[in-house]
Coordinates of C-alpha atoms in Angstrom, one line a residue:
X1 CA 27.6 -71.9 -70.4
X2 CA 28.0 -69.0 -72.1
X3 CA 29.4 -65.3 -70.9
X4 CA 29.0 -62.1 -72.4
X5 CA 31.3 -58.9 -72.1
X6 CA 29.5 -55.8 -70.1
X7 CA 28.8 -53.5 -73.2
X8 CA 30.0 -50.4 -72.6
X9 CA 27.2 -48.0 -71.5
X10 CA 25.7 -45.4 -73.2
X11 CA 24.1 -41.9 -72.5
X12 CA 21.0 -42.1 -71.3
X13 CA 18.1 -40.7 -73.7
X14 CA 17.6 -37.6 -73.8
X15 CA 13.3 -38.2 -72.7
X16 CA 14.1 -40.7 -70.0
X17 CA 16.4 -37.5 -68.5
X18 CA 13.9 -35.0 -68.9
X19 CA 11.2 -37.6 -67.0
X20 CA 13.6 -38.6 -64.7
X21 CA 14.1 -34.3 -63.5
X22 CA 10.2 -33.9 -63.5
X23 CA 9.5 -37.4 -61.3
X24 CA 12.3 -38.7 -59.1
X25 CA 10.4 -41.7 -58.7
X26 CA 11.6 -42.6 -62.7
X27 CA 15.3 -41.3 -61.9
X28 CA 17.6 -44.2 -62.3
X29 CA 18.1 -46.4 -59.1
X30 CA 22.0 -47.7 -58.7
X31 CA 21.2 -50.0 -56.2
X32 CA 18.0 -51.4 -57.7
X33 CA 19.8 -51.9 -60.7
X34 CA 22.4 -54.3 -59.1
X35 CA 20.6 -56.2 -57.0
X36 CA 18.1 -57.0 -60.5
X37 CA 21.3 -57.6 -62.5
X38 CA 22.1 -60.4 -59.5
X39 CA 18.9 -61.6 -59.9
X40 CA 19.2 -61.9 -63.8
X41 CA 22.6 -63.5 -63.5
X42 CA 21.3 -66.2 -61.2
X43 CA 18.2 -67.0 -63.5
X44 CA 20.2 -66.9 -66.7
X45 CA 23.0 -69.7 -65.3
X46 CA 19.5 -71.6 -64.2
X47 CA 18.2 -71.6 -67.8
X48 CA 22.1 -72.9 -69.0
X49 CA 21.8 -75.9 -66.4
X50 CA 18.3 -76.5 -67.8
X51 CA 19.2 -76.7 -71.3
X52 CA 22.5 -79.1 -70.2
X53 CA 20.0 -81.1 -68.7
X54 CA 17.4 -81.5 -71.9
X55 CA 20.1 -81.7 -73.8
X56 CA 21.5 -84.9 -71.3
X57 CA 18.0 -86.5 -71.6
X58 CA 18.2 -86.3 -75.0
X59 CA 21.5 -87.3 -75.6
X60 CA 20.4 -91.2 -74.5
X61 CA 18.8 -91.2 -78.1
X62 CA 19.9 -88.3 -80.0
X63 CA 23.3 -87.4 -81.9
X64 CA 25.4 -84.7 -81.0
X65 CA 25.6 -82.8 -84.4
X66 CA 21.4 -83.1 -84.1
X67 CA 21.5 -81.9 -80.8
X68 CA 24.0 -78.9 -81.3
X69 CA 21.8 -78.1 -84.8
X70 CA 18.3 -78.0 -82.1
X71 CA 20.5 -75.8 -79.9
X72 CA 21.3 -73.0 -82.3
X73 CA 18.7 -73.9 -85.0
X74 CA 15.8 -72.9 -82.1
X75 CA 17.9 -70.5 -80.7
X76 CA 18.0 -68.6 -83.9
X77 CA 14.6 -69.0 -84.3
X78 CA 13.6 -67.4 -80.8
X79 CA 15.9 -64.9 -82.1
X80 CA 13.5 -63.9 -84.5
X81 CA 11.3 -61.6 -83.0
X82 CA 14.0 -59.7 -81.8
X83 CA 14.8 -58.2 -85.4
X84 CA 11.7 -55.7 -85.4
X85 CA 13.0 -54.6 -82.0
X86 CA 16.6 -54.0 -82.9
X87 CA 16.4 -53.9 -86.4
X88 CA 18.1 -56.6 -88.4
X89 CA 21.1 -53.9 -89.8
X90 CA 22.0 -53.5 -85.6
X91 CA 22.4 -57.0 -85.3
X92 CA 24.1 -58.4 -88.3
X93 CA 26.3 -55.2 -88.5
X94 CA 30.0 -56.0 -87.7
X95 CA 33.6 -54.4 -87.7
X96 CA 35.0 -57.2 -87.3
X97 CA 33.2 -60.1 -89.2
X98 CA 36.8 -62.6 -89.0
X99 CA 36.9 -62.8 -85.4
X100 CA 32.7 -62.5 -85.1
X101 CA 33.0 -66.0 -87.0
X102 CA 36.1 -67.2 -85.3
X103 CA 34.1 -66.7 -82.1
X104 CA 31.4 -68.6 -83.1
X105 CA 33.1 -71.0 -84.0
X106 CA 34.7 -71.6 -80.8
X107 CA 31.2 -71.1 -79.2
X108 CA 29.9 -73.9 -81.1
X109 CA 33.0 -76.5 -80.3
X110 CA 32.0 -75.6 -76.3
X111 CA 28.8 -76.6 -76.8
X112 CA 29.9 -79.9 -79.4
X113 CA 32.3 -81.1 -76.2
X114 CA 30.1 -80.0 -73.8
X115 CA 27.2 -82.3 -75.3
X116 CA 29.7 -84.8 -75.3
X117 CA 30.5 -84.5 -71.8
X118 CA 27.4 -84.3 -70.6
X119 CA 26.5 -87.6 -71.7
X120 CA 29.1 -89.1 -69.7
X121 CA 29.3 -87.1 -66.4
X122 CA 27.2 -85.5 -63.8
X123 CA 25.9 -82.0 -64.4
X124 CA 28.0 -81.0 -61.0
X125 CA 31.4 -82.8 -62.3
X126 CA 30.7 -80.8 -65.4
X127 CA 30.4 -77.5 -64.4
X128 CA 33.3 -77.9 -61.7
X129 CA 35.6 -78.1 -64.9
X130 CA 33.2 -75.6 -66.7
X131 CA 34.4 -73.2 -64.1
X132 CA 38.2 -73.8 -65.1
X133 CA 37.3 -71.1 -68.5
X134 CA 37.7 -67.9 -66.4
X135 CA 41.3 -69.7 -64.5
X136 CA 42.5 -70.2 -68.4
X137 CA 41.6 -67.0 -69.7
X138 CA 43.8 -65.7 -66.8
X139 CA 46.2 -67.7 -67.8
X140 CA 46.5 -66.9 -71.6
X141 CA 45.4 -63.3 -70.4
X142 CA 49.5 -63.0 -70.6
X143 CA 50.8 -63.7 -74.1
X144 CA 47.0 -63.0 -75.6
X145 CA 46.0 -59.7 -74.3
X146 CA 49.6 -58.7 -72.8
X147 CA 48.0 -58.4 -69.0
X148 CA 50.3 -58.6 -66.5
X149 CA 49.7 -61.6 -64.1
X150 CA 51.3 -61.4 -60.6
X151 CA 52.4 -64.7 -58.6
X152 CA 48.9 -64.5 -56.8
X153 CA 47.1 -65.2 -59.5
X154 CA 49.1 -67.9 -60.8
X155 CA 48.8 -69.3 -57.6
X156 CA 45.3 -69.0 -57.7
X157 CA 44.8 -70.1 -61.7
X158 CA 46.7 -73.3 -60.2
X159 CA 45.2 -74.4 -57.2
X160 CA 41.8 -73.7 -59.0
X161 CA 42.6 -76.0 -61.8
X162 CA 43.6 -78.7 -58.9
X163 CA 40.4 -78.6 -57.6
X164 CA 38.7 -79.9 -61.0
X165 CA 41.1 -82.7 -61.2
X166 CA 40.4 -83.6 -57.0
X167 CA 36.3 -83.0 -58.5
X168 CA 36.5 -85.7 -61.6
X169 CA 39.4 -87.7 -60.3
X170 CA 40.7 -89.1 -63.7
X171 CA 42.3 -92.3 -63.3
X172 CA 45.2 -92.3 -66.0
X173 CA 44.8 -96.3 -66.7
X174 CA 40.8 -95.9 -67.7
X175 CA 40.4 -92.4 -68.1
X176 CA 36.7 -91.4 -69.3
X177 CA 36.5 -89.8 -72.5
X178 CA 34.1 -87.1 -70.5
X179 CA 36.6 -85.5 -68.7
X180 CA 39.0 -84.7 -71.8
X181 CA 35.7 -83.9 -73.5
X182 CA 34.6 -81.2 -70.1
X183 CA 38.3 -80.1 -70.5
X184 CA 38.6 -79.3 -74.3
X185 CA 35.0 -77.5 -73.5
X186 CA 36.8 -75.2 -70.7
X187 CA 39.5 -74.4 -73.0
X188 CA 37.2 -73.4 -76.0
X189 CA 35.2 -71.6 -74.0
X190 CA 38.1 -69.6 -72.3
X191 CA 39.1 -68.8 -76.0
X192 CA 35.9 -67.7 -77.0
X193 CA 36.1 -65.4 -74.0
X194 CA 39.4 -63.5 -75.1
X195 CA 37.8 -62.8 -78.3
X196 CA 35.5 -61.3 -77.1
X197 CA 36.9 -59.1 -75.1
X198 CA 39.0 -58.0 -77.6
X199 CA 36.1 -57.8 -80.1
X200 CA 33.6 -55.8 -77.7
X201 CA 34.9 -52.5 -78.4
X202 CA 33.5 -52.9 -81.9
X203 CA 29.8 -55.0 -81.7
X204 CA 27.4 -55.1 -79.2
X205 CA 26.6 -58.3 -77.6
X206 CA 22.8 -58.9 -79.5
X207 CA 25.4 -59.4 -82.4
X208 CA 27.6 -62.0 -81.5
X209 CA 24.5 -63.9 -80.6
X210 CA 22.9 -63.5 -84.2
X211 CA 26.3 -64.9 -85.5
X212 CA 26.7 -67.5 -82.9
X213 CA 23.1 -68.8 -83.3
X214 CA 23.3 -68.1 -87.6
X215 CA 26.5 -69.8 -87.9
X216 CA 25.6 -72.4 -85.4
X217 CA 22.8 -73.5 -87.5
X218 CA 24.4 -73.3 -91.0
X219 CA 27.4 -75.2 -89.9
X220 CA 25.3 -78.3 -88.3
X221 CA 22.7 -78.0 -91.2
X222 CA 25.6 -79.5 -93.5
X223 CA 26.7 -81.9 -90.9
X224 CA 23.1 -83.3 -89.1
X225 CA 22.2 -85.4 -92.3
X226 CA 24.4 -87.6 -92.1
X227 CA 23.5 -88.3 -88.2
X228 CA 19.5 -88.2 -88.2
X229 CA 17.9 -89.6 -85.8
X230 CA 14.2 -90.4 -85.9
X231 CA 12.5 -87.9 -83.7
X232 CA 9.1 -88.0 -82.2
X233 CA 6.5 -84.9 -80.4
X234 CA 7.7 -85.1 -77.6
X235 CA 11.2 -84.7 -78.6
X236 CA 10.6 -82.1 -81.1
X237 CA 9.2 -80.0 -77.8
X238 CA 12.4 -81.2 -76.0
X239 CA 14.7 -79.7 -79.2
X240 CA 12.9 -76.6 -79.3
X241 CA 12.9 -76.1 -75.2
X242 CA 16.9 -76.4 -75.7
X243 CA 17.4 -73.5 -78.1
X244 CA 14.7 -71.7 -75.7
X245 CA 16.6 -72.1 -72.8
X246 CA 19.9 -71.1 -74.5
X247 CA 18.5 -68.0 -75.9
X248 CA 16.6 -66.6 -72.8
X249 CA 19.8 -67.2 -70.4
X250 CA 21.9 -65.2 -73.4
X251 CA 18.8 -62.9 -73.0
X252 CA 19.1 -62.5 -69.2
X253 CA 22.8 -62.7 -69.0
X254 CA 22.8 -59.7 -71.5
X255 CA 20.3 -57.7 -69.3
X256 CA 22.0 -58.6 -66.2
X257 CA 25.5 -57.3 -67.4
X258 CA 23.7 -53.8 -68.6
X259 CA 22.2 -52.8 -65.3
X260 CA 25.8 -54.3 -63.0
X261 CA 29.3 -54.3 -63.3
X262 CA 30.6 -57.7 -64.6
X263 CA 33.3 -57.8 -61.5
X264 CA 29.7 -57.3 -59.1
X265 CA 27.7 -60.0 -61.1
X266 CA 30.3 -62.4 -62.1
X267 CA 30.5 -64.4 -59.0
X268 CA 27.0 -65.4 -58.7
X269 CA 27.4 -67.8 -61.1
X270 CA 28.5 -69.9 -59.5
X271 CA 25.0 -70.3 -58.4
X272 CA 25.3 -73.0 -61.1
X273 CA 26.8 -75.9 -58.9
X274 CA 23.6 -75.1 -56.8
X275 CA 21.4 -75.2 -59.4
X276 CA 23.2 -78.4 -61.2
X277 CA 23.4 -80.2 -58.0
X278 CA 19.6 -79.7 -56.8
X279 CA 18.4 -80.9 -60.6
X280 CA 21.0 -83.6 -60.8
X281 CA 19.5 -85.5 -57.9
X282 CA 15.6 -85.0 -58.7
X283 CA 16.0 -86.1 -62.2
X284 CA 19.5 -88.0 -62.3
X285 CA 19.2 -89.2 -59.2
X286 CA 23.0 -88.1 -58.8
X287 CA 24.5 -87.0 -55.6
X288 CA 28.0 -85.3 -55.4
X289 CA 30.4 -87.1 -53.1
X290 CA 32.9 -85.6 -51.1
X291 CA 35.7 -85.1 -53.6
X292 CA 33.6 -83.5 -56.0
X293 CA 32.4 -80.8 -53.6
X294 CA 36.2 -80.5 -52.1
X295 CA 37.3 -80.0 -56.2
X296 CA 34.6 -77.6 -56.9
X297 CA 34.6 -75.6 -53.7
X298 CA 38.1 -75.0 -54.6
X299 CA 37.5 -73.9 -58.3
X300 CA 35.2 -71.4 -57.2
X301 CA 36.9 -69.8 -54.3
X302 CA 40.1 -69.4 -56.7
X303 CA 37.4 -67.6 -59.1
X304 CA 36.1 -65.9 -56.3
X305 CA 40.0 -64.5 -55.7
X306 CA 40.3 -63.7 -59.4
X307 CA 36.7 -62.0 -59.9
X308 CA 37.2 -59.5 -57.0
X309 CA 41.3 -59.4 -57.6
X310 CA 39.8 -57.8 -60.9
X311 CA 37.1 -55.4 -59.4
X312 CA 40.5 -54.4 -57.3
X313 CA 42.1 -53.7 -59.9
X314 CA 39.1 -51.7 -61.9
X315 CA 38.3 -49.4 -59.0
X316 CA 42.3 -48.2 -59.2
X317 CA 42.0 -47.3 -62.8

């Protein structure tokens, strides 16, 4: 459930040029390159909803704190081979290490509430008020990053945040513990977002996944003694498939966001709720009523409003 800022792009190397002039066939194809970065975007919010749903199969016997230390202990493990790619001075290499750790620290509280939620709702209830993160960062866009926000999108931050309440209909005299948690998951998650954007100018993406994924691990390593759970094979493949998962849709969403705009990309995925909905029923057996598809169809079309508001608003600049 994670997003990444489009990293600003650079010139293109000087051999792939010089091909490019000798065989057209190598030049650089726009419209290939979006309709791959749609593709990516869609298979990288399908590896998200598989790891939510490991990680809700093995939260009916495992602890959160072990399952948050499998998430970014494996994760920083498939990480691994990465370093003789990049170069381990590229990715550990910050400007800003404060808000690098500030970030990851908000990353790693989405992913502590959203374990907790997940235990406790369907994967569609979830995501309808995982959707809510880009409606708040509108919101605190104001008084955070001093953006101006119009009665439109006020409108729309509201009526989008109506929908997820009409999608988990909390009832204020037994209200379930998973919807504050899905809520306090949508918030830390729109924070992490700001922070981001205001961070990307300095560090590329590969390292605010190092840090996530290193800090991740070295925070839960203090904590998951003291909530060991006996684990067996099968769930030592289950641990490790998490942390797979959550590194090759980082992987995919960061390749996705270099070959198409954010504002082109950004809307497919919502592809999630398709994605949650199909592998809630074959495995959960859970089937979205009416309200929940009223509340999320109404989250996403105010996302919808805001994502292209924002392309709108790019193409002017």
């Amino acid at each position: 459930m994670t997003t990444t800022p489009n990293p600003p792009a650079g010139p293109e190397p000087v051999g792939t040029q010089s091909l490019a002039a000798s065989n057209p066939s190598l030049a650089p194809n726009p419209s290939l390159d979006r309709l791959k970065g749609i593709g990516l975007m869609i298979v990288a919010v399908g590896q998200f909803v598989a790891m939510d749903t490991i990680a809700k199969l093995l939260s009916e016997t495992q602890p959160v704190p072990q399952l948050v230390w499998a998430r970014y202990g494996f994760h920083l493990l498939w990480m691994l081979p990465l370093i003789p790619v990049f170069g381990l001075r590229r990715m550990i290499s910050t400007r800003v290490p404060g808000r690098q750790l500030a970030r990851s620290a908000l990353l790693i509280s989405s992913t502590v509430f959203a374990y907790l939620a997940v235990h406790r709702l369907p994967l569609t209830q979830l995501y309808a008020v995982n959707f809510t993160a880009p409606l708040m960062v509108t919101l605190m866009s104001g008084p955070l990053l001093g953006e101006a926000i119009g009665p439109k999108r006020w409108a729309a931050v509201l009526l989008g945040l109506g929908g997820a309440l009409i999608a988990v209909r909390p009832d204020p005299g037994n209200l379930d513990p998973g919807i504050l948690y899905a809520f306090a998951m949508a918030l830390s998650f729109a924070v992490y977002q700001i922070i981001t954007r205001q961070i990307s100018p300095y560090d590329g993406p590969l390292v605010g996944l190092f840090y996530a994924a290193l800090f991740g691990f070295t925070l839960t390593s203090i904590a998951v003694p003291f909530y060991w759970a006996p684990v067996d094979a099968r769930t030592w493949v289950m641990m490790a498939l998490l942390g797979l998962f959550g590194a090759l849709g980082h992987l995919a969403l960061i390749s996705a966001l270099r070959l198409a705009p954010a504002s082109l990309i950004s809307p497919f995925s919502y592809t999630q709720l398709i994605w949650a909905t199909a592998v809630g029923f074959v495995i959960f057996g859970h089937l979205p009523d009416q309200w929940t598809l009223t509340g999320a169809a109404i989250v996403v079309a105010a996302g919808l409003y805001l994502a292209f508001g924002e392309r709108l608003r790019f193409r002017r600049r």
